[in-house]
Coordinates of C-alpha atoms in Angstrom, one line a residue:
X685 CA -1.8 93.6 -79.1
X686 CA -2.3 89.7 -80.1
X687 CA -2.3 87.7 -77.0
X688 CA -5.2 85.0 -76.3
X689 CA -5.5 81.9 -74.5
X690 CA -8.5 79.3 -74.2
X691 CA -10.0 77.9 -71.6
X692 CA -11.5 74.0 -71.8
X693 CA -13.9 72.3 -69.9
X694 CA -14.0 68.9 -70.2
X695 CA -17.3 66.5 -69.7
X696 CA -16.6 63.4 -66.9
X697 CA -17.9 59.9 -66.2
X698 CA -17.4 56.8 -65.1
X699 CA -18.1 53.6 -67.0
X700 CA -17.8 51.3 -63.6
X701 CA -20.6 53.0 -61.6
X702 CA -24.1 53.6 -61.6
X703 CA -24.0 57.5 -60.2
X704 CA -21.3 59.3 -60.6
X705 CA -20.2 62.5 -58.2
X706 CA -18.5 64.8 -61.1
X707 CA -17.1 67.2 -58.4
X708 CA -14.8 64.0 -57.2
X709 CA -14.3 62.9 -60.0
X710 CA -12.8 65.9 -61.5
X711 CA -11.0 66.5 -58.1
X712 CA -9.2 63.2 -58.5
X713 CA -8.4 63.6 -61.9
X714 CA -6.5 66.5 -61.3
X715 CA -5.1 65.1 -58.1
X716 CA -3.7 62.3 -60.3
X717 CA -1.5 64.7 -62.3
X718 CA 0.6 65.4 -59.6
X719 CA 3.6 63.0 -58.1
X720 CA 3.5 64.7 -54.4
X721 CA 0.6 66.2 -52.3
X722 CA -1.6 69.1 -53.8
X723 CA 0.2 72.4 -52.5
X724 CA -2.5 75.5 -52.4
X725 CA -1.1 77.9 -54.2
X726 CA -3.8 79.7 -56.9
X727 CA -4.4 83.1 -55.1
X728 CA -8.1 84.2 -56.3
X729 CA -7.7 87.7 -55.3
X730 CA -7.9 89.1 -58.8
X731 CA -11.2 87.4 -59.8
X732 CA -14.4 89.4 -59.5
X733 CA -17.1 87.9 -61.9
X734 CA -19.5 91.0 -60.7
X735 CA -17.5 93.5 -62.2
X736 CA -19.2 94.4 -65.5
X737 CA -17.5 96.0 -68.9
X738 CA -20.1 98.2 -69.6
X739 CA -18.9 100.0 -66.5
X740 CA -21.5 98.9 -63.5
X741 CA -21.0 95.8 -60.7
X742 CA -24.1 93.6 -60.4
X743 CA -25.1 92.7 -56.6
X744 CA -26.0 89.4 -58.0
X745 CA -25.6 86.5 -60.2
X746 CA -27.9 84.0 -61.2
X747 CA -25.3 81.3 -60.3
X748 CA -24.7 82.8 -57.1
X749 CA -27.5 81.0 -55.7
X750 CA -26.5 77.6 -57.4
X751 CA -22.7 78.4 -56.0
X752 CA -24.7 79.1 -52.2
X753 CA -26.4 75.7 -53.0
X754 CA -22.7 74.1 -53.9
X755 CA -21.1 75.2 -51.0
X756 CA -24.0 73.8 -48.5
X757 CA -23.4 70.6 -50.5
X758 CA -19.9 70.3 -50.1
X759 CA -19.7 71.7 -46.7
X760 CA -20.5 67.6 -45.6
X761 CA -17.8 67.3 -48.2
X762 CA -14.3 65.6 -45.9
X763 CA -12.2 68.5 -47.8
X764 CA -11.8 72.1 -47.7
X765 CA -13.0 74.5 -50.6
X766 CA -9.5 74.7 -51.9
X767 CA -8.7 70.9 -51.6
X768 CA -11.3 70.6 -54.1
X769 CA -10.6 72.9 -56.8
X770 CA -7.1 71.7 -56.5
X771 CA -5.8 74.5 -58.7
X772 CA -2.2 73.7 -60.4
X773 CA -0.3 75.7 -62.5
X774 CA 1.9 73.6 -64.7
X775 CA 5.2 73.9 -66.0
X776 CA 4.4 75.3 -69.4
X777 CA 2.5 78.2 -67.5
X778 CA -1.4 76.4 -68.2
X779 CA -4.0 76.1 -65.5
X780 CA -5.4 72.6 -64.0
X781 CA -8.0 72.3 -61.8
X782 CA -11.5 71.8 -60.9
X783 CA -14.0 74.0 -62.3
X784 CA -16.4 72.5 -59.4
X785 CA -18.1 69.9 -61.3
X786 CA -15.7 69.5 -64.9
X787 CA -12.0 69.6 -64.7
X788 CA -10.7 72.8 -66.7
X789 CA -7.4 73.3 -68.9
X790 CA -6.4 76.7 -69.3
X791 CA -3.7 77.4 -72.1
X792 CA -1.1 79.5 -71.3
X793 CA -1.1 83.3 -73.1
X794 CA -0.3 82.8 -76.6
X795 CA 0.8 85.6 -79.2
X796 CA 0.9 83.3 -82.3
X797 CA -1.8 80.6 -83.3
X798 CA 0.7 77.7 -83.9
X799 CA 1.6 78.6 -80.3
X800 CA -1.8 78.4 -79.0
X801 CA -2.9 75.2 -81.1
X802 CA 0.3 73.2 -79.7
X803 CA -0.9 74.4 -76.2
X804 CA -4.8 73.4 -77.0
X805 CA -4.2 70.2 -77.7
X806 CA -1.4 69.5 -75.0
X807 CA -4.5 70.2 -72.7
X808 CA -6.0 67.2 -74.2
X809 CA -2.7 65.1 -73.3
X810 CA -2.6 66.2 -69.9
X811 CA -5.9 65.2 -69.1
X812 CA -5.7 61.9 -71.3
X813 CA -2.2 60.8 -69.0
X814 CA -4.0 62.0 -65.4
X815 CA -7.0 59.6 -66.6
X816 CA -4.7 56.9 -67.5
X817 CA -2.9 57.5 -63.9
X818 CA -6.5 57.7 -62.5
X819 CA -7.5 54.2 -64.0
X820 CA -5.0 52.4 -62.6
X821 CA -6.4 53.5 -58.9
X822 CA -9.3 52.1 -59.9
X823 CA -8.2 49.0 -61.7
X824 CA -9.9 49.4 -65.1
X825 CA -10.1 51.7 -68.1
X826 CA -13.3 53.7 -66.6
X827 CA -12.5 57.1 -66.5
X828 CA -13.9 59.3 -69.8
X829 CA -13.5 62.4 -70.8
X830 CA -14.9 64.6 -73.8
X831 CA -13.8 67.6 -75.2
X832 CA -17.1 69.1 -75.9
X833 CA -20.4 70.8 -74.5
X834 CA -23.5 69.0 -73.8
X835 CA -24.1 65.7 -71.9
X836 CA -27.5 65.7 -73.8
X837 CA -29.1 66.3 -70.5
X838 CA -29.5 70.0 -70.8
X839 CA -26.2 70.6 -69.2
X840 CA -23.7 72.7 -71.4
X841 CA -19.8 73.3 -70.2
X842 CA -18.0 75.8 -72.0
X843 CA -15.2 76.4 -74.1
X844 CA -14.3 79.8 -73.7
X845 CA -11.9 81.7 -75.8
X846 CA -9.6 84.9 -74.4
X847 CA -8.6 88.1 -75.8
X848 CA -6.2 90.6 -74.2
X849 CA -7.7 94.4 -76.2
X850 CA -7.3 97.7 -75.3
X851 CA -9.2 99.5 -72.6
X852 CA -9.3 102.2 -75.0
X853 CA -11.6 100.4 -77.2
X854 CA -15.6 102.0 -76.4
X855 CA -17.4 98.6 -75.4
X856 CA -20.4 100.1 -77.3
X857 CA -18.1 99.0 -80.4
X858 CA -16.6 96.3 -79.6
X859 CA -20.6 94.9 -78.9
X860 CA -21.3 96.2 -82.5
X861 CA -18.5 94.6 -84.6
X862 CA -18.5 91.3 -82.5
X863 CA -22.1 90.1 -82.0
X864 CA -22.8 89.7 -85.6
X865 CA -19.0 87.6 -85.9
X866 CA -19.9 85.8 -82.9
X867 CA -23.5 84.9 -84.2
X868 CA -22.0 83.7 -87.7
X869 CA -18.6 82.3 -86.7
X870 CA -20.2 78.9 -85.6
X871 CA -19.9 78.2 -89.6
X872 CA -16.4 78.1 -89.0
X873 CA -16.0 76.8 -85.4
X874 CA -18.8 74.6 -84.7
X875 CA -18.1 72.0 -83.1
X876 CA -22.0 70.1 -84.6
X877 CA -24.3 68.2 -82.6
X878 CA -27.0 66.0 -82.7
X879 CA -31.0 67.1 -81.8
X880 CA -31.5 70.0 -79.5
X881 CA -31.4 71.2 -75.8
X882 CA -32.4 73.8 -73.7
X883 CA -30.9 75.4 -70.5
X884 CA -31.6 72.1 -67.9
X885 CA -34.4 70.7 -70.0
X886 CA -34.7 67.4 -71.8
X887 CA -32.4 66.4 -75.1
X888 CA -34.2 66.2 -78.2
X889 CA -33.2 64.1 -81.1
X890 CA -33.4 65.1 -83.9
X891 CA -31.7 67.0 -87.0
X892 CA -28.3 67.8 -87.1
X893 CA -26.6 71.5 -86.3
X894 CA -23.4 73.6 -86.3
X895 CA -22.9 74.5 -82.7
X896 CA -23.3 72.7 -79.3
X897 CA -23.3 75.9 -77.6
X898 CA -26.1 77.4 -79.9
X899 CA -28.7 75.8 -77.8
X900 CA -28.0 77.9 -74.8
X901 CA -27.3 81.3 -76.2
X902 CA -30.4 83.3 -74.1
X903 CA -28.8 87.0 -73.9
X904 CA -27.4 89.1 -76.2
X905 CA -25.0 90.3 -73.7
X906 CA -24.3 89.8 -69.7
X907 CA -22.4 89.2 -67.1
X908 CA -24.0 85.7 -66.1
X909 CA -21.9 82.7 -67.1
X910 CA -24.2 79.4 -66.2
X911 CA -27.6 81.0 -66.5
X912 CA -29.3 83.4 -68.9
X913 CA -26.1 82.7 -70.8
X914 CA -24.9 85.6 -73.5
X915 CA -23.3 86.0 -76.8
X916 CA -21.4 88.4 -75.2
X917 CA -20.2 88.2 -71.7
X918 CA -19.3 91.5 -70.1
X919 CA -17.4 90.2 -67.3
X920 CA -14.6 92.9 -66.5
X921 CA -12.0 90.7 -65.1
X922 CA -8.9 92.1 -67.3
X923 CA -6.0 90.0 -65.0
X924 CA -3.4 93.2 -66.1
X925 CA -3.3 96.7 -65.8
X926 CA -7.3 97.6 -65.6
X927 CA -6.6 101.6 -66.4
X928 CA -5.0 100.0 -70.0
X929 CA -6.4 96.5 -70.7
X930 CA -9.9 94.5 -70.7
X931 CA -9.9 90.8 -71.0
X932 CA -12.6 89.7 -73.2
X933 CA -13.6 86.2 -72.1
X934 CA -16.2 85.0 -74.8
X935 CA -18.2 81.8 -73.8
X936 CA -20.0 81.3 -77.0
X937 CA -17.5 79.1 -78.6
X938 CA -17.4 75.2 -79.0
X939 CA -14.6 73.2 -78.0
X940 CA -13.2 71.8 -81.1
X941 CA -11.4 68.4 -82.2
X942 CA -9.9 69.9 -85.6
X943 CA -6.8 72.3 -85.4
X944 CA -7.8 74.1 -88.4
X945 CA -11.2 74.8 -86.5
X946 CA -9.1 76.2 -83.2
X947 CA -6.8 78.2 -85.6
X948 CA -9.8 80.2 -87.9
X949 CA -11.9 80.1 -84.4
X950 CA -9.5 82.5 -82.2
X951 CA -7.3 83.8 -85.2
X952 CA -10.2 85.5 -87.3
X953 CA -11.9 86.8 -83.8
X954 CA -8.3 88.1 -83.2
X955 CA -9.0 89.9 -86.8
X956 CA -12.2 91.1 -85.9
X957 CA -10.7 92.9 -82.6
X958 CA -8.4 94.6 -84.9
X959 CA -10.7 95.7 -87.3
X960 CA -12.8 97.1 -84.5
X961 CA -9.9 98.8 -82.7
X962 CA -9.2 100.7 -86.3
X963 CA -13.1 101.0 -86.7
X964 CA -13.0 99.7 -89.9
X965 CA -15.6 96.5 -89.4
X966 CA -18.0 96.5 -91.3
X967 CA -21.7 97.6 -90.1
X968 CA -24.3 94.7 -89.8
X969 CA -25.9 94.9 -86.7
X970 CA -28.5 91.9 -86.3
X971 CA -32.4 92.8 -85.4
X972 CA -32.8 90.1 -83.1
X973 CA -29.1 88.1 -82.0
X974 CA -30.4 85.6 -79.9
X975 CA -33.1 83.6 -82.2
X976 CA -30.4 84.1 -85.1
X977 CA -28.0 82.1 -83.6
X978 CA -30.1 79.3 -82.8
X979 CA -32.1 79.7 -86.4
X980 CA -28.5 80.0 -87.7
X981 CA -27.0 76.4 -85.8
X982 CA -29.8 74.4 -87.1
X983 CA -29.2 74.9 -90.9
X984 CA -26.4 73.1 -91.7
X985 CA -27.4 73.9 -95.8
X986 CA -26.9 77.0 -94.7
X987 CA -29.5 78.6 -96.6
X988 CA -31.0 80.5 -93.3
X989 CA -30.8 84.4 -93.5
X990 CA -31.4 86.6 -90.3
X991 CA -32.3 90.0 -90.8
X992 CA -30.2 93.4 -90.0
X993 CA -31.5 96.1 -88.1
X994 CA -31.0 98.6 -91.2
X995 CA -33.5 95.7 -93.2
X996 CA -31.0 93.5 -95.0
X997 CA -31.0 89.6 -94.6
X998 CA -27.7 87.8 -95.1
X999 CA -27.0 84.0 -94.4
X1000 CA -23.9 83.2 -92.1
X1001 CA -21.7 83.0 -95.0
X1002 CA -22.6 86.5 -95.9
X1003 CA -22.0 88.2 -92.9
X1004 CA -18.4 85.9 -92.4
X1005 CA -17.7 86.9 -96.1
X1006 CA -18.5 91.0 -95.1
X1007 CA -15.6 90.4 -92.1
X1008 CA -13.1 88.5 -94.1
X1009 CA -13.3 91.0 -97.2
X1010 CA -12.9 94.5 -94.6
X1011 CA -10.1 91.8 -92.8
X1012 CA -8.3 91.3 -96.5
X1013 CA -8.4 95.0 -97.4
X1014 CA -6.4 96.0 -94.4
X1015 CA -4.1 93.5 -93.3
X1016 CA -2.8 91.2 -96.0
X1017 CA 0.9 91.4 -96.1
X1018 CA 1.3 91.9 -92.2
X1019 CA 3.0 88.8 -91.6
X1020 CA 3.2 85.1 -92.9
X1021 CA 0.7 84.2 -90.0
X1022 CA -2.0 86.5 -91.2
X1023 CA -1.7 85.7 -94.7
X1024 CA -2.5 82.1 -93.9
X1025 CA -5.0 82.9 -92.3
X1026 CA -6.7 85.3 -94.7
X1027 CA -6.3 82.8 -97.4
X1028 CA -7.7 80.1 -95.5
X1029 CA -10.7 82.0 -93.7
X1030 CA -11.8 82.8 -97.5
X1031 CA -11.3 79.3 -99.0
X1032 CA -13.2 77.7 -96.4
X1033 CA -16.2 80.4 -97.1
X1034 CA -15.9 79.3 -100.1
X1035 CA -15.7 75.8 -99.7
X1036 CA -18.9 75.6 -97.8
X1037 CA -20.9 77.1 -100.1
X1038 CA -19.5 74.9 -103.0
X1039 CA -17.9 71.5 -101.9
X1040 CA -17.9 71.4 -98.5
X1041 CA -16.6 67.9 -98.5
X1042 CA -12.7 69.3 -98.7
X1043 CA -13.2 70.1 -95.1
X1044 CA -13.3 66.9 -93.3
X1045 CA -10.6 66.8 -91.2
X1046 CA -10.5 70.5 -91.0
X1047 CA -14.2 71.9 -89.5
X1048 CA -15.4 69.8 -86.9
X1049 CA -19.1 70.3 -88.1
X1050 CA -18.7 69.3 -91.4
X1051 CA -16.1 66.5 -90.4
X1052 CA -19.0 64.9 -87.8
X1053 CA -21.6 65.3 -90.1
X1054 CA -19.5 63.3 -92.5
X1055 CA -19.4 60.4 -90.3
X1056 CA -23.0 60.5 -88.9
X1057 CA -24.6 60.3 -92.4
X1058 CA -22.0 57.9 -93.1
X1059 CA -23.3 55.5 -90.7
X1060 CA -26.8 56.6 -90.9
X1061 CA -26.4 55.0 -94.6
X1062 CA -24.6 51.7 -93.6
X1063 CA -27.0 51.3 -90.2
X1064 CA -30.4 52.9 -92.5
X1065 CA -31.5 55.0 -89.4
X1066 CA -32.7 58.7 -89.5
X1067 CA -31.2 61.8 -87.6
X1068 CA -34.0 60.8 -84.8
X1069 CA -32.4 57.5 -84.1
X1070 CA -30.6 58.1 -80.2
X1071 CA -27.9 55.9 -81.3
X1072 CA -26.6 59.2 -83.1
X1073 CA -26.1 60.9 -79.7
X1074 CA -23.8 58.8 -78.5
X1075 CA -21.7 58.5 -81.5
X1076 CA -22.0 62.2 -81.4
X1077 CA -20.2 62.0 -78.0
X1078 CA -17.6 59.8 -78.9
X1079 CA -16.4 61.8 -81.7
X1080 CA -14.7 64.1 -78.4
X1081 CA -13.6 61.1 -76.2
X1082 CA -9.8 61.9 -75.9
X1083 CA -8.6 58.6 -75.8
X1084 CA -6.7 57.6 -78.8
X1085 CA -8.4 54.4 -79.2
X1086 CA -12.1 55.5 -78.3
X1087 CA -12.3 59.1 -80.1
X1088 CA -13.9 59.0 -83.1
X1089 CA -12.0 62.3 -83.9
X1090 CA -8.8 61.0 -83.0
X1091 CA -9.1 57.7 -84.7
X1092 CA -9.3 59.8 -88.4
X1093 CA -6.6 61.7 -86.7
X1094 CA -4.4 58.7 -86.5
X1095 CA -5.7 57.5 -90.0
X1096 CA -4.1 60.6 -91.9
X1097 CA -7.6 62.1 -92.4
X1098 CA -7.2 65.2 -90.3
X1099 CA -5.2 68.4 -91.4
X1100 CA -2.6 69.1 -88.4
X1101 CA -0.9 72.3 -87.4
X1102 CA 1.0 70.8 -84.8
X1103 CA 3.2 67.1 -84.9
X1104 CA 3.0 65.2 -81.9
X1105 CA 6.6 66.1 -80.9
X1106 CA 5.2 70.2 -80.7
X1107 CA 2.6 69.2 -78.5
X1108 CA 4.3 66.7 -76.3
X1109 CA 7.1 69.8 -76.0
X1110 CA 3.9 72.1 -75.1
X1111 CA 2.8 70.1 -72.2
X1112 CA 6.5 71.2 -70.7
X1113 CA 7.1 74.2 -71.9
X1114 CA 4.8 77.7 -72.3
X1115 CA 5.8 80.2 -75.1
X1116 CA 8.9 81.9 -74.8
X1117 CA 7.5 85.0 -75.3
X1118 CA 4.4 86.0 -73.6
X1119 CA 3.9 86.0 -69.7
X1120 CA 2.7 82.8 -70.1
X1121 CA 5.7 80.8 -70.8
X1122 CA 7.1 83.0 -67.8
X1123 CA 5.0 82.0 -65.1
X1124 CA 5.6 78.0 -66.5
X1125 CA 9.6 78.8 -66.1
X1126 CA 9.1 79.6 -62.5
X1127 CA 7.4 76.7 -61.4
X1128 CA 10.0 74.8 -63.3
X1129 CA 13.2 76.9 -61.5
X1130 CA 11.6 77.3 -58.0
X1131 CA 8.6 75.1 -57.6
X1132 CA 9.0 75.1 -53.8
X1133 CA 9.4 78.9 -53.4
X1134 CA 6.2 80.1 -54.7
X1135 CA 3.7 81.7 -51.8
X1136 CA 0.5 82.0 -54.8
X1137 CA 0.1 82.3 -58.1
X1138 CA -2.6 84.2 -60.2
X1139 CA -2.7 85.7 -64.0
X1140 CA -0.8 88.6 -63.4
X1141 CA 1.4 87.7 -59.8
X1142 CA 3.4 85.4 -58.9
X1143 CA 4.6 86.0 -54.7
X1144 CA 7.5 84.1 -53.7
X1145 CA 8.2 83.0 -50.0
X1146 CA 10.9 84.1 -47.9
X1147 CA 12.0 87.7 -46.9
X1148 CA 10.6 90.6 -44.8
X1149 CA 8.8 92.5 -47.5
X1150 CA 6.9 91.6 -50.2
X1151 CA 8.6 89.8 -53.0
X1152 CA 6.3 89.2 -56.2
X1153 CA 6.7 89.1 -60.0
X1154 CA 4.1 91.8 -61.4
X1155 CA 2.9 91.2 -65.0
X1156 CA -0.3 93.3 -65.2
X1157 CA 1.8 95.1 -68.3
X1158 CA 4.4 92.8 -69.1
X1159 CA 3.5 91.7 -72.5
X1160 CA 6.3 92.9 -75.2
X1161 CA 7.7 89.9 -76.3
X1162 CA 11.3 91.2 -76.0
X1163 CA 10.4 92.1 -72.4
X1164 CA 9.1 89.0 -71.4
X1165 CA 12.4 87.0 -72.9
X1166 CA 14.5 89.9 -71.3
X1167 CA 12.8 88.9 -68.0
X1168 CA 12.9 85.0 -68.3
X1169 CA 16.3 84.9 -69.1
X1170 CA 17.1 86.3 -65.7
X1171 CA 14.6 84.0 -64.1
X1172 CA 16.4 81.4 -66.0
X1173 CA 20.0 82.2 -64.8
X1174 CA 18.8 83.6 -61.6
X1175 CA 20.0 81.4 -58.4
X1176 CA 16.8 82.3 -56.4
X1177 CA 13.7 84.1 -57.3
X1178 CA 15.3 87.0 -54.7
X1179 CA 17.9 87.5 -57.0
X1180 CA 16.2 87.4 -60.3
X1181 CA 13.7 90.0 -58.7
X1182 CA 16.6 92.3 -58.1
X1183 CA 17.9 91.8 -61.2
X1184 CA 14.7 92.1 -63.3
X1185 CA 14.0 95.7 -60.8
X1186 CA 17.5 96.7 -62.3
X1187 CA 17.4 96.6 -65.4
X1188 CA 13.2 98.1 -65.1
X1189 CA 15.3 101.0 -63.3
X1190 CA 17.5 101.4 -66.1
X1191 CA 15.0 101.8 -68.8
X1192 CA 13.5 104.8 -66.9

């Protein structure tokens, strides 16, 4: 089953004043998206973050109390709970709103990576034009946002990358064949940053790494999200059909700039899944996950090995070469998009090892590097030097004309999956065949006959009884076109439920 999605949180400041409240500001910069009044319709009734994979609910989070201490804060606050997360769903089936203090973009379900890179980076574009309407509220160009994870105050945001698998799957394996990827993929999908942090401790400059996220890895796995964060997070919160499905919501990832880094990111995880479902990865358990991630992130000569629990050591590159060979064996020749991606997964490998300059424009690690040492040579200042910080921040600033990324973008120095007209299409338009796409078509056809909205549900108003769209297990691509071409043709939502409950009755 392919289907994944990523979720983006972006960082928020102003330039005009001296404090700035990000739970406002990300409030308002959603608010600017929309043309008419915010319209509560995001039903949270399937979101549990207590539930836990590994078959247990916790009674408590760590953020709990921090969420306690939010909701005494905003309680003096002149708007309700759900005025301020102002949750949207947009017509291409993505999720806008505030994630309390960083305003989040949630792709829509994606079953192919061209797909989900178009949607990515259409996130970026939303959030770019509801600045833009933002700034002109305020009279000046003072709005910023970055696509990243730190404000190099100890803070990290996440970037966090979806999976739908099997419920099928023991989670005993899935911990086995993922923790050692996850550990080492950051040689792939790092997004590289300047000095180090710790969880709400002070920035230290310093030497450059892969990962921005590295820094606060402090559990191997866990349920926690925003303390005591893991390499694994075992929230059970599938949003389908929880007797056949999990939802594995990984927070370890970086947000990155580069397509290529987005596509090898969630398309070799996707890999990994597979080869775990047909247990056929490849055993090499780490001894101690937590200290090789970080001991991992800040070698960017990649000569660090970490040791196995059976008493091997292997760099990051070995342990990524281990999952792309067992990958190779079984599924080249599945399809064009796998190919690709098997062929690229391997000549980046080898590309870091041997001439790692061929992928600026393509890894967002080696690509900032690039440009730090770059000006560290034309400025003659040293990896200490806290100008490097900011620089380091700009490289996410979405703004065409501010992002470092975006200028080399712009200059023809970036390799693109998408064109600009795919992602301007994406910020209208979901995927036509996962639920996804579906849920963006009804808030195009029927915008003002939709009770709530969640993952899996969409309730429509009107009527005696209950009249919702369940997708908990609607995810075969000819079933989900099946079901938006009646939503399409459909004069009311009453009459495409009837018609979609028809033809379900006839395939019994």
């Amino acid at each position: 089953m392919r289907l994944f999605g990523i979720e983006t949180e972006y960082g928020i400041t102003r330039d005009d004043v001296a404090e700035v409240d990000p739970v406002v500001e990300s409030m308002e910069l959603v608010r600017a998206h929309l043309e008419a009044s915010f319209k509560r319709r995001w039903d949270y009734a399937g979101e549990d973050p207590h539930e836990d994979a590994r078959g247990f609910r916790v009674s408590g989070l760590q953020q709990d109390r921090e969420e306690d201490e939010f909701a005494t804060r905003d309680a003096h606050r002149p708007f309700s709970f759900h005025d301020m997360k102002s949750d949207l769903v947009l017509p291409n089936g993505a999720r806008f709103y505030n994630d309390h203090t960083h305003p989040e973009y949630s792709t829509p379900e994606c079953r192919t990576l061209k797909d989900l890179v178009a949607q990515d980076r259409a996130g970026e574009r939303v959030l770019l034009r509801a600045a833009q309407r933002r700034n002109k509220v305020l009279g000046g160009d003072h709005v910023r946002l970055y696509k990243n994870n730190t404000d190099f105050h100890g803070h990290s945001y996440g970037c966090h990358d979806n999976y739908l698998v099997a419920r099928s799957i023991p989670f005993p394996n899935l911990v086995a064949g993922l923790v050692p990827f996850l550990v080492s993929r950051q040689v792939i999908a790092g997004a590289g940053k300047v000095g180090t942090e710790a969880q709400e401790s002070g920035y230290v400059p310093g030497r450059y790494q892969l990962s921005q996220r590295a820094d606060f890895m402090e559990a191997e796995l866990g349920v926690d999200t925003m303390h005591n964060r893991p390499i694994l997070n075992t929230r059970d919160e599938p949003h389908a059909d929880r007797e056949k499905y999990r939802r594995l919501h990984l927070i370890i990832g970086d947000a990155n700039m580069c397509e290529y880094a987005t596509a090898l990111k969630v398309g070799t995880t996707q890999l990994v899944l597979d080869l775990i479902e047909r247990g056929a990865a490849p055993v090499c358990e780490l001894d101690h996950p937590v200290t090789a991630v970080k001991q991992l992130s800040r070698d960017p000569d990649l000569k660090t090995v970490v040791t196995l629990r059976d008493g091997r050591k292997l760099s990051a590159l070995d342990i990524q070469e281990l999952f792309c060979e067992s990958a190779s064996r079984i599924f080249s020749g599945t399809d064009e998009e796998i190919d690709w991606l098997l062929r690229e997964w391997s000549e980046a490998l080898s590309l870091l090892s041997q001439d790692r300059s061929r992928l600026v424009g393509k890894l967002d690690w080696v690509t900032k590097q690039w440009l730090l040492e770059s000006f560290m040579r034309e400025e003659q200042i040293g990896w200490d030097d806290p100008w490097l910080a900011s620089l380091d921040l700009e490289y996410h600033n979405v703004h065409p004309e501010q992002g470092l990324y975006l200028g080399l973008e712009a200059e023809g120095k970036a390799w693109r999956m998408t064109t600009d007209e795919a992602i301007e299409e994406a910020m209208w338009n979901g995927p036509t065949d996962t639920r996804g796409g579906l849920r963006g078509l009804c808030v195009q056809r029927f915008p003002d006959q939709i009770k709530s909205m969640q993952w899996e549900r969409i309730q429509f108003t009107g009527g005696i009884r209950s009249r919702s769209l369940d997708m908990g297990d609607l995810f075969d691509p000819k079933e989900v076109r099946e079901c938006a071409h009646i939503f399409q043709v459909a004069s009311s939502p009453s009459d495409a439920l009837a018609a979609w409950s028809h033809r379900k009755d006839r395939a019994i």
